[in-house]
Amino acid sequence: MELLHLRYFLAVAQELNFSTAARKLHMAASPLSRRIKDLENEVGHRLFDRDTHHVRLTAAGNALLPIARGVLEQVDSITWRLDETARPQRTTLLLGMPTGVHPDLRERMDALAERASDRFEIKRWPGGTDRLVDAVCDGRLALTLARLPAGGDPALEQLPVMSERLGAVVPRDRFAGRESVALAELAELAYAGSPTAVTNAYFRGLDQQLAELGIKKRIELGSATFEGISEIVSSGLAFSISMLDSRSPVQNYRLDNVAVLPFSDFHPRLETGLIWRKDRANGGDLREVVAAVREVFAEPLHS
């Protein structure tokens, strides 16, 4: 008995019509009928009652039907079962994600997750850069996106993945009709830094740079969020600095009386990188995913 005999039998049993079954099998009805007779001779039982108008399964045919289905299902599953056995088990990796990640960068991260999907399931974990980098150091996260500079630990490796131009977040009514703003024009306003939860080495350095360039006033907002900073700016008490690209998710926190303008005499950019531990990438458990990172981010993004 050959597997083809069982496939022929199953086709006829499903259609109860030799001509229809033959078309599905891409063969003529006569050879199909002969194959069924060969099978009947092999098993020693008539499997179908046939007349000029009807085809019916006999008792033996009904008994063979689930057996044939089971055998063919087992045979048809051989390839994917072997693939599953040979394929390494997927490992879940946690990836740190700071606030306000640009949609283009999110799209690249999706491409990374897809590229590594055979071996890894990448799950995203939110947080501020400093805490995310600490979590990479102690192994709680596999890798993280981080606002650069981040972490001076020589055990860490980083790859720049995006550079974003920053602008001044100002009261719209005070700068109506303007296409840019100079730092000197902001000296009368207080500078409201980034929310405490996302403050990192870059924004601390930016604060110092502004002071050296003549922006002396500061407004302390404690645990304020992006919405809180937008409220202060909208009221005309302060300005802040944020991503200039209108597609940045941080723009969603803008109120009606808030505008983001490029500087005419100051050109800050926010750099974002991917960070991981060297020992986990160099022959360690992250070797394959870091190789995928280098392929996906062969060219860093710009906005």
Coordinates of C-alpha atoms in Angstrom, one line a residue:
M1 CA 0.0 0.0 0.0
E2 CA 1.3 3.4 -0.9
L3 CA 0.5 6.8 0.6
L4 CA -0.9 7.9 -2.8
H5 CA -3.6 5.2 -2.5
L6 CA -4.7 6.7 0.8
R7 CA -4.8 10.2 -0.7
Y8 CA -6.9 8.9 -3.6
F9 CA -9.2 7.2 -1.2
L10 CA -9.6 10.3 0.9
A11 CA -10.4 12.5 -2.1
V12 CA -13.1 10.1 -3.3
A13 CA -14.5 9.8 0.2
Q14 CA -14.7 13.5 0.6
E15 CA -16.4 14.1 -2.8
L16 CA -18.3 10.9 -3.2
N17 CA -17.8 11.5 -6.9
F18 CA -15.0 10.0 -8.9
S19 CA -15.0 12.7 -11.6
T20 CA -14.9 15.6 -9.1
A21 CA -12.2 13.8 -7.0
A22 CA -10.1 13.2 -10.1
R23 CA -10.2 16.9 -11.1
K24 CA -9.0 17.8 -7.6
L25 CA -6.2 15.3 -8.0
H26 CA -5.4 16.6 -11.5
M27 CA -5.9 13.2 -13.0
A28 CA -8.4 11.3 -15.1
A29 CA -11.3 9.4 -13.5
S30 CA -10.4 6.0 -15.0
P31 CA -6.9 5.8 -13.5
L32 CA -8.3 7.0 -10.2
S33 CA -10.9 4.2 -10.3
R34 CA -8.2 1.6 -10.9
R35 CA -6.1 2.9 -8.0
I36 CA -9.1 2.6 -5.7
K37 CA -9.7 -1.0 -6.9
D38 CA -6.0 -1.7 -6.2
L39 CA -6.4 -0.4 -2.6
E40 CA -9.6 -2.5 -2.2
N41 CA -7.6 -5.6 -3.3
E42 CA -4.8 -4.6 -0.9
V43 CA -7.0 -4.3 2.2
G44 CA -9.3 -7.1 1.2
H45 CA -12.5 -5.0 1.5
R46 CA -14.8 -3.1 -0.8
L47 CA -14.6 0.6 0.2
F48 CA -17.2 2.1 -2.0
D49 CA -20.6 1.1 -3.3
R50 CA -20.9 2.4 -6.8
D51 CA -23.7 2.6 -9.4
T52 CA -24.3 4.9 -12.3
H53 CA -25.7 7.7 -10.1
H54 CA -24.2 7.4 -6.6
V55 CA -21.0 6.6 -4.7
R56 CA -21.3 5.6 -1.1
L57 CA -18.8 4.5 1.5
T58 CA -19.2 0.9 2.7
A59 CA -18.8 0.0 6.4
A60 CA -15.1 -0.8 5.7
G61 CA -14.7 2.5 3.9
N62 CA -16.2 4.4 6.9
A63 CA -13.8 2.5 9.2
L64 CA -10.8 3.3 7.0
L65 CA -11.7 7.0 6.7
P66 CA -10.4 8.2 10.1
I67 CA -7.4 5.9 9.8
A68 CA -6.4 7.4 6.4
R69 CA -6.9 10.9 7.7
G70 CA -4.7 10.2 10.7
V71 CA -1.9 8.6 8.7
L72 CA -1.8 11.5 6.2
E73 CA -1.9 14.1 8.9
Q74 CA 1.1 12.5 10.5
V75 CA 2.9 12.3 7.2
D76 CA 2.1 15.9 6.2
S77 CA 3.3 17.2 9.6
I78 CA 6.7 15.6 9.3
T79 CA 8.4 18.6 7.7
W80 CA 7.1 21.3 10.2
R81 CA 7.7 19.0 13.2
L82 CA 11.3 18.5 12.1
D83 CA 11.6 22.3 11.6
E84 CA 10.3 22.9 15.1
T85 CA 12.7 20.4 16.6
A86 CA 15.7 21.9 14.7
R87 CA 14.8 25.5 15.4
P88 CA 16.2 26.9 18.6
Q89 CA 13.6 28.0 21.2
R90 CA 12.7 31.7 21.1
T91 CA 14.1 33.7 23.9
T92 CA 12.3 36.8 25.3
L93 CA 14.5 39.9 25.5
L94 CA 13.5 43.1 27.3
L95 CA 14.4 46.3 25.4
G96 CA 14.4 49.6 27.2
M97 CA 12.4 52.5 25.6
P98 CA 12.8 56.1 26.8
T99 CA 10.0 58.6 26.5
G100 CA 9.3 60.4 23.2
V101 CA 10.9 57.9 20.8
H102 CA 10.5 59.2 17.2
P103 CA 8.1 57.2 15.0
D104 CA 10.9 56.5 12.4
L105 CA 13.0 55.0 15.2
R106 CA 10.0 52.9 16.4
E107 CA 9.6 51.6 12.8
R108 CA 13.3 50.6 12.8
M109 CA 12.8 48.8 16.1
D110 CA 9.9 46.9 14.6
A111 CA 12.2 45.9 11.7
L112 CA 14.8 44.7 14.3
A113 CA 12.1 42.7 16.1
E114 CA 11.1 41.1 12.8
R115 CA 14.7 40.4 11.8
A116 CA 15.4 38.6 15.1
S117 CA 12.0 36.9 15.5
D118 CA 13.2 33.4 14.7
R119 CA 15.3 33.4 17.8
F120 CA 14.1 36.2 20.0
E121 CA 10.8 37.8 21.1
I122 CA 11.6 41.4 21.9
K123 CA 9.5 43.1 24.5
R124 CA 9.7 46.9 25.2
W125 CA 10.2 48.3 28.7
P126 CA 9.7 52.0 29.4
G127 CA 11.8 54.3 31.6
G128 CA 14.2 57.1 31.8
T129 CA 17.6 56.8 30.2
D130 CA 19.7 56.6 33.4
R131 CA 17.5 53.8 34.9
L132 CA 17.4 51.9 31.7
V133 CA 21.1 51.9 31.3
D134 CA 21.5 50.7 34.9
A135 CA 19.1 47.9 34.1
V136 CA 21.3 46.9 31.1
C137 CA 24.4 46.9 33.4
D138 CA 22.8 44.5 35.9
G139 CA 21.2 42.3 33.3
R140 CA 17.6 43.1 33.9
L141 CA 17.4 44.4 30.3
A142 CA 19.1 42.9 27.3
L143 CA 19.6 46.3 25.6
T144 CA 18.1 49.7 25.6
L145 CA 17.6 52.8 23.6
A146 CA 19.2 55.7 25.5
R147 CA 19.7 59.4 25.1
L148 CA 23.4 60.0 24.6
P149 CA 25.8 60.4 26.3
A150 CA 24.7 57.6 28.6
G151 CA 26.7 55.4 30.9
G152 CA 30.5 55.6 31.2
D153 CA 30.8 52.0 32.0
P154 CA 33.6 50.4 29.8
A155 CA 31.6 47.2 30.0
L156 CA 28.9 48.8 27.8
E157 CA 28.9 49.2 24.0
Q158 CA 26.7 51.7 22.2
L159 CA 25.6 52.3 18.6
P160 CA 24.2 55.7 17.6
V161 CA 20.8 55.1 15.9
M162 CA 19.2 58.6 15.5
S163 CA 20.0 62.3 15.7
E164 CA 17.1 64.8 16.3
R165 CA 17.2 68.5 15.9
L166 CA 15.9 70.4 18.9
G167 CA 14.0 73.7 19.0
A168 CA 12.7 76.3 21.5
V169 CA 9.3 75.6 23.0
V170 CA 7.9 79.1 23.5
P171 CA 4.6 81.0 24.2
R172 CA 3.0 81.3 20.8
D173 CA 1.5 84.7 21.3
R174 CA 4.8 86.2 22.3
F175 CA 6.5 84.9 19.1
A176 CA 3.6 85.1 16.7
G177 CA 4.6 85.0 13.0
R178 CA 8.2 84.0 13.8
E179 CA 10.0 81.3 11.9
S180 CA 13.0 81.1 14.4
V181 CA 14.2 82.6 17.6
A182 CA 17.6 83.7 19.0
L183 CA 18.8 82.7 22.4
A184 CA 19.1 86.4 23.5
E185 CA 15.3 86.8 22.9
L186 CA 14.7 84.1 25.5
A187 CA 16.8 85.6 28.3
E188 CA 13.8 87.2 30.0
L189 CA 12.0 83.9 30.3
A190 CA 13.0 81.2 32.7
Y191 CA 14.2 77.9 31.3
A192 CA 12.1 74.9 32.3
G193 CA 14.2 71.7 31.9
S194 CA 12.9 68.3 30.9
P195 CA 10.7 66.4 33.4
T196 CA 12.7 64.8 36.2
A197 CA 11.8 61.3 35.1
V198 CA 13.6 61.7 31.8
T199 CA 16.4 64.1 32.7
N200 CA 19.8 62.6 31.8
A201 CA 23.4 63.5 31.2
Y202 CA 22.5 65.2 27.9
F203 CA 19.8 67.5 29.4
R204 CA 22.0 68.3 32.4
G205 CA 24.8 69.3 30.0
L206 CA 22.3 71.3 28.0
D207 CA 21.2 73.2 31.1
Q208 CA 24.9 74.1 31.8
Q209 CA 25.4 75.2 28.2
L210 CA 22.4 77.5 28.2
A211 CA 23.7 79.1 31.4
E212 CA 27.1 79.8 29.7
L213 CA 25.2 81.3 26.8
G214 CA 23.3 83.8 28.9
I215 CA 20.2 82.0 29.9
K216 CA 20.3 82.4 33.7
K217 CA 16.8 82.1 34.9
R218 CA 15.5 78.7 35.9
I219 CA 12.1 77.4 37.0
E220 CA 12.0 74.3 39.1
L221 CA 8.9 72.1 38.5
G222 CA 9.8 69.2 40.7
S223 CA 8.0 66.1 39.4
A224 CA 6.3 67.9 36.5
T225 CA 5.4 66.0 33.4
F226 CA 5.6 67.2 29.8
E227 CA 2.0 68.4 30.2
G228 CA 3.1 70.5 33.2
I229 CA 6.0 72.1 31.3
S230 CA 3.6 72.9 28.5
E231 CA 1.3 74.6 30.9
I232 CA 4.1 76.8 32.2
V233 CA 5.3 77.7 28.7
S234 CA 1.7 78.4 27.6
S235 CA 1.2 80.8 30.5
G236 CA 4.2 82.9 29.3
L237 CA 6.5 82.2 32.3
A238 CA 9.1 80.0 30.7
F239 CA 10.5 78.3 27.6
S240 CA 11.8 74.8 27.2
I241 CA 13.7 72.8 24.6
S242 CA 12.3 69.8 22.8
M243 CA 12.3 67.9 19.5
L244 CA 11.7 70.1 16.5
D245 CA 10.1 67.5 14.2
S246 CA 6.3 67.8 14.2
R247 CA 6.1 64.0 14.1
S248 CA 7.8 63.6 17.5
P249 CA 5.4 62.2 20.1
V250 CA 6.5 64.9 22.5
Q251 CA 4.6 67.3 20.3
N252 CA 1.4 65.7 21.5
Y253 CA 1.8 67.5 24.8
R254 CA 1.7 71.0 23.2
L255 CA -1.1 73.3 24.3
D256 CA -2.8 75.9 22.0
N257 CA -0.5 78.8 23.1
V258 CA 2.7 76.8 22.5
A259 CA 5.0 76.8 19.5
V260 CA 8.3 75.0 18.7
L261 CA 10.7 77.2 16.8
P262 CA 14.2 76.5 15.5
F263 CA 17.1 78.5 17.0
S264 CA 18.8 81.0 14.7
D265 CA 22.0 81.0 16.6
F266 CA 22.1 77.7 18.5
H267 CA 22.0 74.2 17.1
P268 CA 21.3 71.5 19.7
R269 CA 20.7 67.9 18.6
L270 CA 19.6 65.0 20.7
E271 CA 21.4 61.8 19.9
T272 CA 19.9 58.4 20.7
G273 CA 21.8 55.1 20.7
L274 CA 21.3 51.4 21.4
I275 CA 23.3 50.1 24.4
W276 CA 24.2 46.6 25.5
R277 CA 26.8 44.8 27.5
K278 CA 29.9 43.8 25.5
D279 CA 30.2 40.4 27.2
R280 CA 26.7 39.4 26.2
A281 CA 27.4 40.4 22.5
N282 CA 30.9 39.1 22.0
G283 CA 30.1 35.4 21.9
G284 CA 27.4 35.7 24.5
D285 CA 23.6 35.3 24.4
L286 CA 23.1 38.5 22.5
R287 CA 25.5 37.8 19.7
E288 CA 22.8 37.2 17.1
V289 CA 20.5 40.1 18.1
V290 CA 23.4 42.6 18.1
A291 CA 24.4 41.4 14.7
A292 CA 20.8 42.1 13.6
V293 CA 21.1 45.6 15.3
R294 CA 24.2 46.4 13.2
E295 CA 22.4 45.4 10.0
V296 CA 19.2 47.3 10.7
F297 CA 21.0 50.4 11.9
A298 CA 23.9 50.4 9.4
E299 CA 22.9 54.0 8.7
P300 CA 21.6 56.2 11.6
L301 CA 18.4 58.1 11.3
H302 CA 18.1 61.9 11.2
S303 CA 15.2 64.4 11.7

